[in-house]
Short mmCIF file of C-alpha atoms and ligand atoms in Angstrom, two decimals:
data_model
loop_
_atom_site.label_atom_id
_atom_site.label_comp_id
_atom_site.label_asym_id
_atom_site.label_seq_id
_atom_site.Cartn_x
_atom_site.Cartn_y
_atom_site.Cartn_z
CA MET A 30 -5.42 -25.09 17.18
CA LYS A 31 -7.70 -22.37 18.46
CA LEU A 32 -6.12 -19.05 17.54
CA GLY A 33 -7.28 -15.54 18.35
CA ILE A 34 -6.98 -12.43 16.20
CA PHE A 35 -7.35 -8.87 17.49
CA GLY A 36 -7.91 -6.40 14.63
CA VAL A 37 -9.46 -7.13 11.24
CA GLY A 38 -7.67 -4.73 8.91
CA TYR A 39 -5.79 -6.06 5.87
CA VAL A 40 -3.26 -7.94 7.97
CA GLY A 41 -5.68 -9.30 10.58
CA LEU A 42 -8.38 -10.53 8.26
CA VAL A 43 -5.95 -12.09 5.78
CA THR A 44 -4.02 -13.76 8.63
CA ALA A 45 -7.30 -15.08 10.05
CA VAL A 46 -8.65 -16.61 6.84
CA CYS A 47 -5.29 -18.06 5.77
CA LEU A 48 -4.74 -19.69 9.19
CA ALA A 49 -8.29 -21.05 8.97
CA ASP A 50 -7.46 -22.42 5.53
CA LYS A 51 -4.63 -24.39 7.13
CA GLY A 52 -7.17 -26.04 9.44
CA HIS A 53 -7.11 -23.87 12.58
CA SER A 54 -10.19 -22.54 14.38
CA ILE A 55 -9.99 -18.78 14.49
CA PHE A 56 -11.69 -16.39 16.92
CA ILE A 57 -11.68 -12.82 15.68
CA HIS A 58 -12.33 -9.59 17.53
CA ASP A 59 -12.24 -5.95 16.51
CA THR A 60 -13.33 -2.88 18.45
CA ALA A 61 -15.05 -1.58 15.28
CA LYS A 62 -18.51 -3.07 15.78
CA GLU A 63 -19.60 -2.44 12.19
CA LYS A 64 -16.71 -4.51 10.79
CA ILE A 65 -17.64 -7.49 12.98
CA ALA A 66 -21.32 -7.07 12.10
CA THR A 67 -20.44 -7.09 8.37
CA LEU A 68 -18.38 -10.25 8.77
CA GLN A 69 -21.07 -11.96 10.88
CA SER A 70 -23.62 -11.29 8.18
CA GLY A 71 -21.38 -12.82 5.49
CA GLY A 72 -19.89 -9.59 4.11
CA VAL A 73 -16.21 -8.61 3.76
CA PRO A 74 -15.27 -5.12 5.02
CA ILE A 75 -12.21 -4.72 2.74
CA PHE A 76 -11.49 -5.57 -0.87
CA GLU A 77 -8.63 -7.97 -1.47
CA GLU A 78 -8.27 -10.35 -4.40
CA GLY A 79 -9.35 -13.89 -3.46
CA LEU A 80 -10.26 -12.92 0.11
CA GLU A 81 -14.01 -13.35 -0.13
CA GLN A 82 -13.68 -16.79 -1.67
CA ILE A 83 -11.20 -18.16 0.88
CA LEU A 84 -13.25 -16.63 3.69
CA HIS A 85 -16.43 -18.39 2.55
CA GLN A 86 -14.59 -21.68 2.02
CA ASN A 87 -13.46 -21.59 5.66
CA ARG A 88 -16.57 -20.02 7.17
CA ASN A 89 -17.09 -22.92 9.63
CA ARG A 90 -13.65 -22.34 11.17
CA LEU A 91 -14.07 -18.56 11.62
CA SER A 92 -15.93 -16.93 14.53
CA PHE A 93 -16.36 -13.17 14.60
CA THR A 94 -17.21 -11.58 17.91
CA HIS A 95 -17.64 -8.19 19.58
CA ASP A 96 -16.67 -9.89 22.83
CA ALA A 97 -12.89 -9.75 23.37
CA ARG A 98 -13.22 -11.97 26.46
CA LYS A 99 -14.58 -14.83 24.36
CA VAL A 100 -11.41 -14.78 22.22
CA ILE A 101 -9.25 -14.58 25.35
CA SER A 102 -10.95 -17.49 27.10
CA GLU A 103 -10.99 -19.74 24.00
CA CYS A 104 -7.45 -19.17 22.69
CA GLU A 105 -3.97 -19.77 24.05
CA ILE A 106 -2.33 -17.92 21.21
CA ILE A 107 -3.55 -14.48 20.17
CA PHE A 108 -2.26 -12.46 17.22
CA ILE A 109 -2.43 -8.68 17.56
CA CYS A 110 -2.98 -7.12 14.13
CA THR A 111 -4.27 -3.68 15.11
CA GLY A 112 -3.14 -0.53 13.30
CA THR A 113 -0.13 1.57 14.24
CA PRO A 114 -0.94 4.81 12.41
CA GLN A 115 1.29 7.86 12.42
CA ASP A 116 0.75 10.30 15.28
CA GLU A 117 1.14 14.07 14.89
CA LYS A 118 4.90 13.84 15.51
CA GLY A 119 5.38 11.08 12.96
CA ASN A 120 5.83 8.35 15.58
CA ALA A 121 3.97 5.05 15.47
CA ASP A 122 0.82 5.46 17.56
CA LEU A 123 0.83 2.32 19.70
CA SER A 124 -2.46 2.95 21.50
CA GLN A 125 -4.42 0.22 19.65
CA VAL A 126 -1.70 -2.38 20.29
CA GLU A 127 -1.45 -1.32 23.93
CA SER A 128 -5.16 -1.55 24.53
CA ALA A 129 -5.30 -5.01 22.91
CA VAL A 130 -2.44 -6.17 25.17
CA ASN A 131 -4.16 -4.67 28.24
CA GLU A 132 -7.44 -6.32 27.36
CA ILE A 133 -5.77 -9.72 26.94
CA THR A 134 -3.58 -9.56 30.02
CA SER A 135 -6.28 -8.21 32.33
CA HIS A 136 -8.85 -10.88 31.36
CA SER A 137 -6.66 -13.95 30.97
CA LEU A 138 -7.21 -16.80 33.39
CA SER A 139 -4.49 -18.96 31.81
CA ASP A 140 -1.04 -18.48 30.23
CA LYS A 141 -0.98 -16.97 26.74
CA ILE A 142 1.33 -16.46 23.82
CA ILE A 143 0.78 -12.98 22.41
CA VAL A 144 1.99 -12.54 18.85
CA ILE A 145 2.44 -8.94 17.73
CA LYS A 146 2.03 -8.76 13.96
CA SER A 147 1.50 -4.99 13.83
CA THR A 148 4.53 -2.97 12.72
CA VAL A 149 5.99 -1.55 15.94
CA PRO A 150 9.22 0.33 16.77
CA PRO A 151 12.22 -1.64 18.09
CA GLY A 152 11.83 -2.47 21.75
CA THR A 153 8.00 -2.40 21.84
CA THR A 154 7.43 -6.17 22.16
CA GLU A 155 10.00 -6.43 24.94
CA GLN A 156 8.44 -3.53 26.87
CA MET A 157 4.93 -4.96 26.49
CA GLU A 158 6.09 -8.37 27.71
CA GLN A 159 7.67 -6.84 30.80
CA LEU A 160 4.59 -4.72 31.56
CA ALA A 161 2.18 -7.62 31.04
CA ASN A 162 4.08 -9.93 33.36
CA LYS A 163 4.45 -7.24 36.03
CA GLN A 164 0.66 -6.97 36.38
CA THR A 165 0.11 -10.51 37.67
CA SER A 166 2.06 -13.54 38.74
CA ALA A 167 -0.91 -15.89 38.31
CA THR A 168 -0.59 -16.05 34.52
CA ASN A 169 2.45 -15.97 32.27
CA PHE A 170 2.58 -14.11 28.98
CA LEU A 171 5.11 -14.93 26.29
CA PHE A 172 5.45 -12.41 23.49
CA VAL A 173 6.58 -12.96 19.90
CA HIS A 174 7.05 -10.36 17.18
CA ASN A 175 6.03 -11.87 13.85
CA PRO A 176 6.16 -9.07 11.26
CA GLU A 177 4.00 -9.35 8.16
CA PHE A 178 5.33 -8.65 4.66
CA LEU A 179 2.14 -8.96 2.61
CA ARG A 180 1.30 -6.34 0.01
CA GLN A 181 -2.19 -4.90 -0.31
CA GLY A 182 -3.79 -6.07 -3.52
CA LYS A 183 -1.87 -9.35 -3.31
CA ALA A 184 -2.36 -9.99 0.37
CA VAL A 185 -3.83 -13.50 0.24
CA TYR A 186 -1.23 -14.66 -2.29
CA ASP A 187 1.60 -13.12 -0.25
CA PHE A 188 0.39 -14.63 3.01
CA MET A 189 0.15 -18.06 1.43
CA ASN A 190 3.51 -17.72 -0.37
CA PRO A 191 5.79 -15.80 1.98
CA SER A 192 9.45 -15.22 1.12
CA ARG A 193 10.30 -15.70 4.81
CA ILE A 194 8.70 -15.99 8.23
CA ILE A 195 10.30 -14.01 11.05
CA LEU A 196 9.82 -15.03 14.67
CA GLY A 197 11.30 -12.62 17.17
CA ALA A 198 11.12 -13.57 20.83
CA SER A 199 13.19 -13.92 23.94
CA ASP A 200 11.57 -17.27 24.75
CA LYS A 201 12.42 -20.32 22.65
CA LYS A 202 9.26 -22.22 23.69
CA ALA A 203 6.96 -19.57 22.19
CA GLN A 204 9.07 -19.51 19.02
CA GLU A 205 8.85 -23.29 18.69
CA ILE A 206 5.03 -23.25 19.01
CA LEU A 207 4.79 -20.58 16.32
CA LYS A 208 7.30 -22.47 14.18
CA ASN A 209 5.03 -25.46 14.40
CA ILE A 210 2.02 -23.44 13.21
CA TYR A 211 4.05 -22.04 10.30
CA SER A 212 5.40 -25.47 9.34
CA ALA A 213 2.35 -25.64 7.05
CA TRP A 214 4.04 -22.99 4.90
CA ASP A 215 6.95 -23.61 2.58
CA ALA A 216 9.22 -20.71 3.57
CA PRO A 217 12.45 -20.19 5.50
CA ILE A 218 11.83 -19.36 9.15
CA LEU A 219 14.23 -16.95 10.80
CA GLN A 220 14.33 -16.91 14.58
CA THR A 221 15.74 -13.88 16.31
CA ASP A 222 15.07 -11.59 19.27
CA SER A 223 11.98 -9.40 19.10
CA LYS A 224 13.87 -6.09 18.82
CA SER A 225 15.81 -7.33 15.78
CA ALA A 226 12.57 -8.60 14.21
CA GLU A 227 10.99 -5.17 14.73
CA LEU A 228 13.92 -3.31 13.16
CA LEU A 229 14.08 -5.86 10.35
CA LYS A 230 10.51 -5.01 9.29
CA TYR A 231 11.21 -1.25 9.21
CA ALA A 232 14.50 -1.81 7.42
CA ALA A 233 12.83 -3.99 4.76
CA ASN A 234 10.11 -1.41 4.00
CA SER A 235 12.65 1.43 3.99
CA PHE A 236 14.90 -0.41 1.57
CA LEU A 237 12.03 -0.99 -0.86
CA ALA A 238 10.95 2.65 -0.58
CA MET A 239 14.57 3.72 -1.09
CA LYS A 240 14.73 1.70 -4.32
CA ILE A 241 11.63 3.52 -5.61
CA SER A 242 13.01 6.93 -4.66
CA TYR A 243 16.33 6.04 -6.23
CA ILE A 244 14.79 5.28 -9.61
CA ASN A 245 12.51 8.32 -9.31
CA MET A 246 15.55 10.50 -8.63
CA ILE A 247 17.29 9.12 -11.73
CA SER A 248 14.04 9.59 -13.69
CA GLN A 249 14.26 13.36 -13.22
CA LEU A 250 17.70 13.42 -14.82
CA SER A 251 16.52 11.04 -17.53
CA ASP A 252 13.63 13.39 -18.21
CA SER A 253 15.92 16.32 -18.84
CA LEU A 254 18.41 14.26 -20.89
CA GLY A 255 15.65 12.78 -23.05
CA THR A 256 16.70 9.23 -22.17
CA ASN A 257 14.36 6.33 -21.40
CA ILE A 258 14.09 5.55 -17.67
CA ASP A 259 12.28 2.26 -18.30
CA ASP A 260 15.21 0.93 -20.34
CA ILE A 261 17.58 2.22 -17.68
CA ALA A 262 15.60 0.50 -14.89
CA SER A 263 15.49 -2.75 -16.87
CA GLY A 264 19.22 -2.58 -17.47
CA ILE A 265 19.96 -1.91 -13.81
CA GLY A 266 17.55 -4.60 -12.64
CA LEU A 267 19.14 -7.31 -14.75
CA ASP A 268 22.12 -7.18 -12.41
CA PRO A 269 21.16 -9.89 -9.89
CA ARG A 270 22.88 -7.89 -7.14
CA ILE A 271 20.28 -5.16 -7.68
CA GLY A 272 17.17 -7.02 -8.91
CA SER A 273 14.34 -5.62 -11.01
CA ASP A 274 11.62 -5.29 -8.35
CA PHE A 275 10.65 -1.86 -7.01
CA LEU A 276 12.45 -0.04 -9.80
CA LYS A 277 9.28 1.14 -11.52
CA THR A 278 9.29 4.89 -11.76
CA GLY A 279 6.09 6.83 -11.14
CA ILE A 280 4.68 9.74 -9.20
CA GLY A 281 5.85 8.33 -5.88
CA PHE A 282 4.92 5.70 -3.35
CA GLY A 283 1.90 5.96 -1.07
CA GLY A 284 -0.16 3.64 1.08
CA SER A 285 -0.53 3.00 4.75
CA CYS A 286 2.95 1.54 5.21
CA PHE A 287 5.95 3.13 3.49
CA PRO A 288 5.36 6.83 4.34
CA LYS A 289 4.50 6.17 7.99
CA ASP A 290 7.07 3.43 8.57
CA LEU A 291 9.94 5.52 7.23
CA LYS A 292 8.96 8.44 9.41
CA ALA A 293 8.59 6.19 12.47
CA LEU A 294 12.01 4.64 11.81
CA GLU A 295 13.61 8.06 11.42
CA ASN A 296 12.07 9.15 14.74
CA ALA A 297 13.02 5.92 16.54
CA ALA A 298 16.62 6.40 15.36
CA ALA A 299 16.63 10.05 16.47
CA ASP A 300 15.44 8.95 19.92
CA ASN A 301 18.58 6.82 20.04
CA GLY A 302 20.75 9.70 18.85
CA VAL A 303 21.28 8.14 15.42
CA GLU A 304 20.74 9.93 12.10
CA LEU A 305 19.41 8.00 9.10
CA PRO A 306 19.93 10.42 6.19
CA PHE A 307 18.81 7.90 3.53
CA ILE A 308 15.40 7.71 5.14
CA GLY A 309 14.76 11.46 5.18
CA GLN A 310 15.95 11.76 1.58
CA THR A 311 13.78 8.85 0.45
CA LEU A 312 10.72 10.68 1.82
CA ASP A 313 11.86 13.99 0.41
CA ILE A 314 12.43 12.62 -3.10
CA ASN A 315 9.03 10.94 -2.93
CA GLU A 316 7.29 14.22 -2.19
CA LYS A 317 9.22 16.04 -4.90
CA GLN A 318 8.34 13.38 -7.48
CA GLY A 319 4.67 14.32 -7.16
CA ASP A 320 5.57 18.02 -7.52
CA PHE A 321 7.71 17.23 -10.56
CA PHE A 322 4.78 15.55 -12.33
CA PHE A 323 2.41 18.38 -11.45
CA GLU A 324 4.89 20.96 -12.78
CA LYS A 325 5.01 19.08 -16.08
CA ILE A 326 1.24 19.32 -16.45
CA LYS A 327 1.31 22.97 -15.47
CA ALA A 328 4.15 23.77 -17.85
CA TYR A 329 2.21 22.21 -20.67
CA GLY A 330 -1.13 23.79 -19.87
CA GLU A 331 0.25 27.20 -18.82
CA ASP A 332 -3.17 28.24 -17.58
CA LEU A 333 -5.19 25.33 -16.22
CA LYS A 334 -8.14 27.49 -15.17
CA ASN A 335 -11.43 25.87 -16.17
CA LYS A 336 -9.70 23.14 -18.09
CA LYS A 337 -11.25 19.72 -17.62
CA ILE A 338 -8.58 17.45 -16.18
CA THR A 339 -9.40 13.79 -15.76
CA MET A 340 -7.56 11.77 -13.15
CA LEU A 341 -7.54 8.07 -13.94
CA GLY A 342 -6.96 6.11 -10.73
CA LEU A 343 -7.09 7.35 -7.15
CA SER A 344 -5.95 4.39 -5.05
CA PHE A 345 -2.29 4.32 -3.99
CA LYS A 346 -1.77 1.36 -6.31
CA PRO A 347 -3.96 -0.92 -8.44
CA LYS A 348 -6.20 -3.68 -7.08
CA THR A 349 -7.02 -1.88 -3.86
CA ASP A 350 -9.57 0.73 -2.82
CA ASP A 351 -7.11 2.23 -0.33
CA ILE A 352 -6.29 5.91 -0.77
CA ARG A 353 -4.18 6.41 2.36
CA SER A 354 -1.23 8.69 1.46
CA ALA A 355 -2.10 8.18 -2.22
CA PRO A 356 -0.34 10.60 -4.61
CA SER A 357 -3.82 11.36 -6.06
CA ILE A 358 -4.67 13.42 -2.97
CA VAL A 359 -1.88 16.00 -3.29
CA LEU A 360 -2.12 16.08 -7.09
CA SER A 361 -5.87 16.77 -7.08
CA GLU A 362 -5.41 19.58 -4.56
CA LYS A 363 -2.73 21.19 -6.71
CA LEU A 364 -4.86 20.95 -9.85
CA LEU A 365 -7.88 22.41 -8.05
CA ASN A 366 -5.72 25.27 -6.75
CA GLU A 367 -4.93 26.13 -10.37
CA GLY A 368 -8.64 26.46 -11.04
CA ALA A 369 -8.92 23.24 -13.09
CA ARG A 370 -12.18 21.27 -13.20
CA VAL A 371 -11.03 17.92 -11.88
CA THR A 372 -12.94 14.76 -12.76
CA ALA A 373 -11.82 11.38 -11.44
CA PHE A 374 -12.50 7.72 -12.05
CA ASP A 375 -11.18 4.75 -10.12
CA PRO A 376 -12.44 1.18 -10.56
CA LEU A 377 -12.77 0.68 -6.79
CA VAL A 378 -12.53 4.00 -4.93
CA ARG A 379 -15.98 5.48 -4.36
CA ASP A 380 -15.32 8.15 -1.74
CA PHE A 381 -12.55 10.65 -2.20
CA PRO A 382 -11.92 13.21 0.55
CA ILE A 383 -10.95 16.17 -1.64
CA GLU A 384 -13.84 18.53 -2.09
CA GLY A 385 -14.23 19.76 -5.65
CA VAL A 386 -13.17 16.52 -7.33
CA HIS A 387 -16.03 15.32 -9.49
CA MET A 388 -16.22 11.52 -9.18
CA VAL A 389 -17.70 9.56 -12.07
CA HIS A 390 -18.48 5.86 -12.21
CA SER A 391 -17.20 4.91 -15.62
CA PHE A 392 -13.98 5.25 -17.52
CA GLU A 393 -15.85 6.40 -20.65
CA SER A 394 -17.68 9.25 -18.93
CA ALA A 395 -14.47 10.34 -17.18
CA ILE A 396 -12.62 11.01 -20.41
CA ILE A 397 -15.42 12.64 -22.39
CA ASP A 398 -14.38 16.09 -23.62
CA THR A 399 -11.42 16.19 -21.34
CA ASP A 400 -8.60 18.67 -21.98
CA ILE A 401 -5.96 16.62 -20.19
CA THR A 402 -6.09 12.98 -19.12
CA VAL A 403 -3.77 12.12 -16.25
CA ILE A 404 -2.93 8.51 -15.36
CA VAL A 405 -2.39 8.44 -11.61
CA THR A 406 -2.72 4.70 -10.85
CA GLU A 407 -1.84 1.99 -13.35
CA TRP A 408 -5.08 -0.01 -13.28
CA ASP A 409 -5.37 -2.57 -16.13
CA ASP A 410 -8.70 -0.94 -17.02
CA PHE A 411 -6.79 2.03 -18.44
CA ASN A 412 -4.96 -0.08 -21.06
CA GLN A 413 -7.89 0.69 -23.34
CA LEU A 414 -7.16 4.43 -23.34
CA PHE A 415 -5.66 4.42 -26.85
CA ARG A 416 -8.50 2.50 -28.48
CA ALA A 417 -9.98 4.47 -31.37
CA GLU A 418 -13.36 4.96 -29.66
CA ASN A 419 -11.70 6.33 -26.52
CA MET A 420 -9.33 8.60 -28.43
CA LYS A 421 -12.43 10.18 -29.99
CA ARG A 422 -14.02 10.76 -26.58
CA MET A 423 -11.29 13.16 -25.39
CA LYS A 424 -10.94 16.71 -26.74
CA GLN A 425 -8.92 16.66 -29.93
CA PRO A 426 -6.12 16.04 -30.14
CA PRO A 427 -5.90 14.06 -26.87
CA VAL A 428 -3.39 15.23 -24.26
CA ILE A 429 -2.24 12.50 -21.91
CA PHE A 430 0.06 12.69 -18.89
CA ASP A 431 1.06 9.20 -17.82
CA GLY A 432 2.31 9.25 -14.22
CA ARG A 433 3.03 5.52 -14.21
CA ASN A 434 4.62 4.95 -17.64
CA MET A 435 1.79 2.52 -18.39
CA PHE A 436 2.46 2.56 -22.10
CA THR A 437 5.72 1.91 -23.93
CA LEU A 438 7.00 4.72 -26.11
CA GLU A 439 6.80 2.38 -29.11
CA GLU A 440 3.08 1.85 -28.53
CA VAL A 441 2.43 5.57 -28.16
CA ARG A 442 4.50 6.46 -31.24
CA ARG A 443 2.57 3.91 -33.27
CA ILE A 444 -0.73 5.45 -32.15
CA ALA A 445 0.59 8.97 -32.79
CA ASP A 446 1.31 7.99 -36.41
CA GLN A 447 -2.42 7.43 -36.89
CA HIS A 448 -4.00 9.91 -34.48
CA PRO A 449 -2.51 13.26 -33.46
CA LEU A 450 -1.83 13.37 -29.72
CA HIS A 451 0.40 14.78 -27.01
CA TYR A 452 1.82 12.29 -24.50
CA GLU A 453 4.16 12.93 -21.60
CA SER A 454 5.36 10.43 -19.06
CA ILE A 455 8.13 10.23 -16.46
CA GLY A 456 11.81 10.12 -17.34
CA ARG A 457 11.15 9.58 -21.04
CA PRO A 458 10.89 11.81 -24.13
CA LYS A 459 7.51 13.29 -25.05
CA VAL A 460 5.53 11.99 -27.98
CA SER A 461 3.86 14.95 -29.58
CA SER A 462 2.19 15.50 -32.90
CA LEU A 463 3.24 18.84 -34.32
CA GLY A 464 1.17 21.84 -33.30
CA VAL A 465 -0.99 19.97 -30.82
CA LYS A 466 -0.45 22.45 -28.04
CA LYS A 467 -1.55 25.36 -30.17
CA GLN A 468 -4.73 23.61 -31.23
CA ILE A 469 -5.79 22.95 -27.66
CA PHE A 470 -4.95 26.07 -25.79
CA VAL A 471 -5.84 28.80 -28.25
C1 UGA B 506 4.43 -2.66 1.47
C2 UGA B 506 5.49 -3.77 1.33
O1 UGA B 506 5.72 -4.04 -0.05
C3 UGA B 506 5.04 -5.05 2.02
O2 UGA B 506 6.07 -6.02 1.96
C4 UGA B 506 4.72 -4.73 3.49
O3 UGA B 506 4.22 -5.88 4.16
C5 UGA B 506 3.65 -3.65 3.55
O4 UGA B 506 4.14 -2.48 2.87
C6 UGA B 506 3.39 -3.34 5.01
O5 UGA B 506 4.30 -2.86 5.68
O6 UGA B 506 2.31 -3.70 5.51
P1 UGA B 506 2.11 -2.10 0.24
O7 UGA B 506 2.18 -0.80 0.96
O8 UGA B 506 0.85 -2.89 0.26
O9 UGA B 506 3.26 -3.11 0.80
O10 UGA B 506 2.41 -1.82 -1.28
P2 UGA B 506 3.63 -1.94 -2.30
O11 UGA B 506 3.27 -2.91 -3.35
O12 UGA B 506 4.91 -2.16 -1.60
O13 UGA B 506 3.61 -0.49 -2.95
C7 UGA B 506 3.83 0.68 -2.16
C8 UGA B 506 3.86 1.90 -3.04
O14 UGA B 506 5.04 1.92 -3.84
C9 UGA B 506 2.69 2.03 -4.02
O15 UGA B 506 2.25 3.37 -4.01
C10 UGA B 506 3.29 1.67 -5.36
O16 UGA B 506 2.65 2.30 -6.44
C11 UGA B 506 4.72 2.18 -5.19
N1 UGA B 506 5.70 1.49 -6.06
C12 UGA B 506 5.96 0.17 -5.85
C13 UGA B 506 6.37 2.20 -7.04
O17 UGA B 506 6.15 3.42 -7.23
N2 UGA B 506 7.30 1.56 -7.81
C14 UGA B 506 7.59 0.24 -7.62
O18 UGA B 506 8.48 -0.28 -8.36
C15 UGA B 506 6.91 -0.47 -6.64
#
């Protein structure tokens, strides 16, 4: 089939190349001219594992165009994958989705199925369908909400191996056409109304975020009791009613989805006179988890002024260059406010918006002569931190704050037997060679 895509962010571009891989011809439009120009010249505007390869394999089935009307005239089915960022009140800003819908409906000469993939508040698809069909009686527009559950960093894999496909629409015919397209995937397909599909997406993200905040909340108690949060999470997760995913403690969740989706859901509920206390608390715990980690560093260092602090990892999670709502942003600001000299290295992030953070381009140069090394994102590249040559690079004895519990306590204790060090993580006892603190901060 000929399918259109509006918006080439993570969701749009991955949807486009994966649909092309299943044999469809895809016409892609984005209002950002530079993104389309990059794609037309063979480049890929975002980093995502496997994306470049699958894009090049399907190049002959992908057309990138600045001209929205070309997509509209060629395609009967158009997927809207534009962003729904947070506005100043915390609501989902629907302007990009609205303008895509307006563009399609005002230039269509034939009936269309419009598939909203963007995360939108309950009721949006229904309202857009009504508005679109009010404008003209010459053409008919059927709307489907088809939420996307892919994770950044694993987007191509997730799109190709979905746990479920949700088709929310009032019209069965549109659902059946979409069902046919998705029959190439081996996943259960759930058909529902569009409003339920919209709430389902928010509820799924909120539940995952709630699991993270839950384990982070317990990690603070574990920290003060001297127990091991990783063992606790493993023990909880072995109960199949709970499951082990999203129970990894850390310095909090970030990214372009969880923080904004939870806030949007809270606001959408408030508009309906409903309180969702879990949601507010999930966000609150998340913010406090970052503060908790910072306070640990501060408590250790006492005076961080002029100390070299190295942040390892800036992206909101590994395998992406995305720093939207990344915990690294708030942490670096707090460290700079204490007068620390902050150096940072991330395998993919090149531009970091916080002035005063000194970016370096190699792991080795980041840790040279550093007073405190802070693991912010658990990139595999940092597994080498405890190698003898790296231990020697840091000021002696090395002081490491691991915000992602990258290393097991057994590993760290084994290293500490051979090389004096001070290691703190989240929700677990410290590993500290006697007298380390005195040696560093005299
Ligand atoms: C999330 C959902 O997982 C996807 O299903 C959804 O499609 C997507 O949002 C979206 O709405 O578009 P994503 O934001 O890419 O995907 O990343 P996740 O892998 O979910 O991680 C989110 C944050 O939670 C990261 O900062 C990560 O470090 C943190 N996290 C995750 C933890 O702190 N602990 C965990 O156990 C898992």
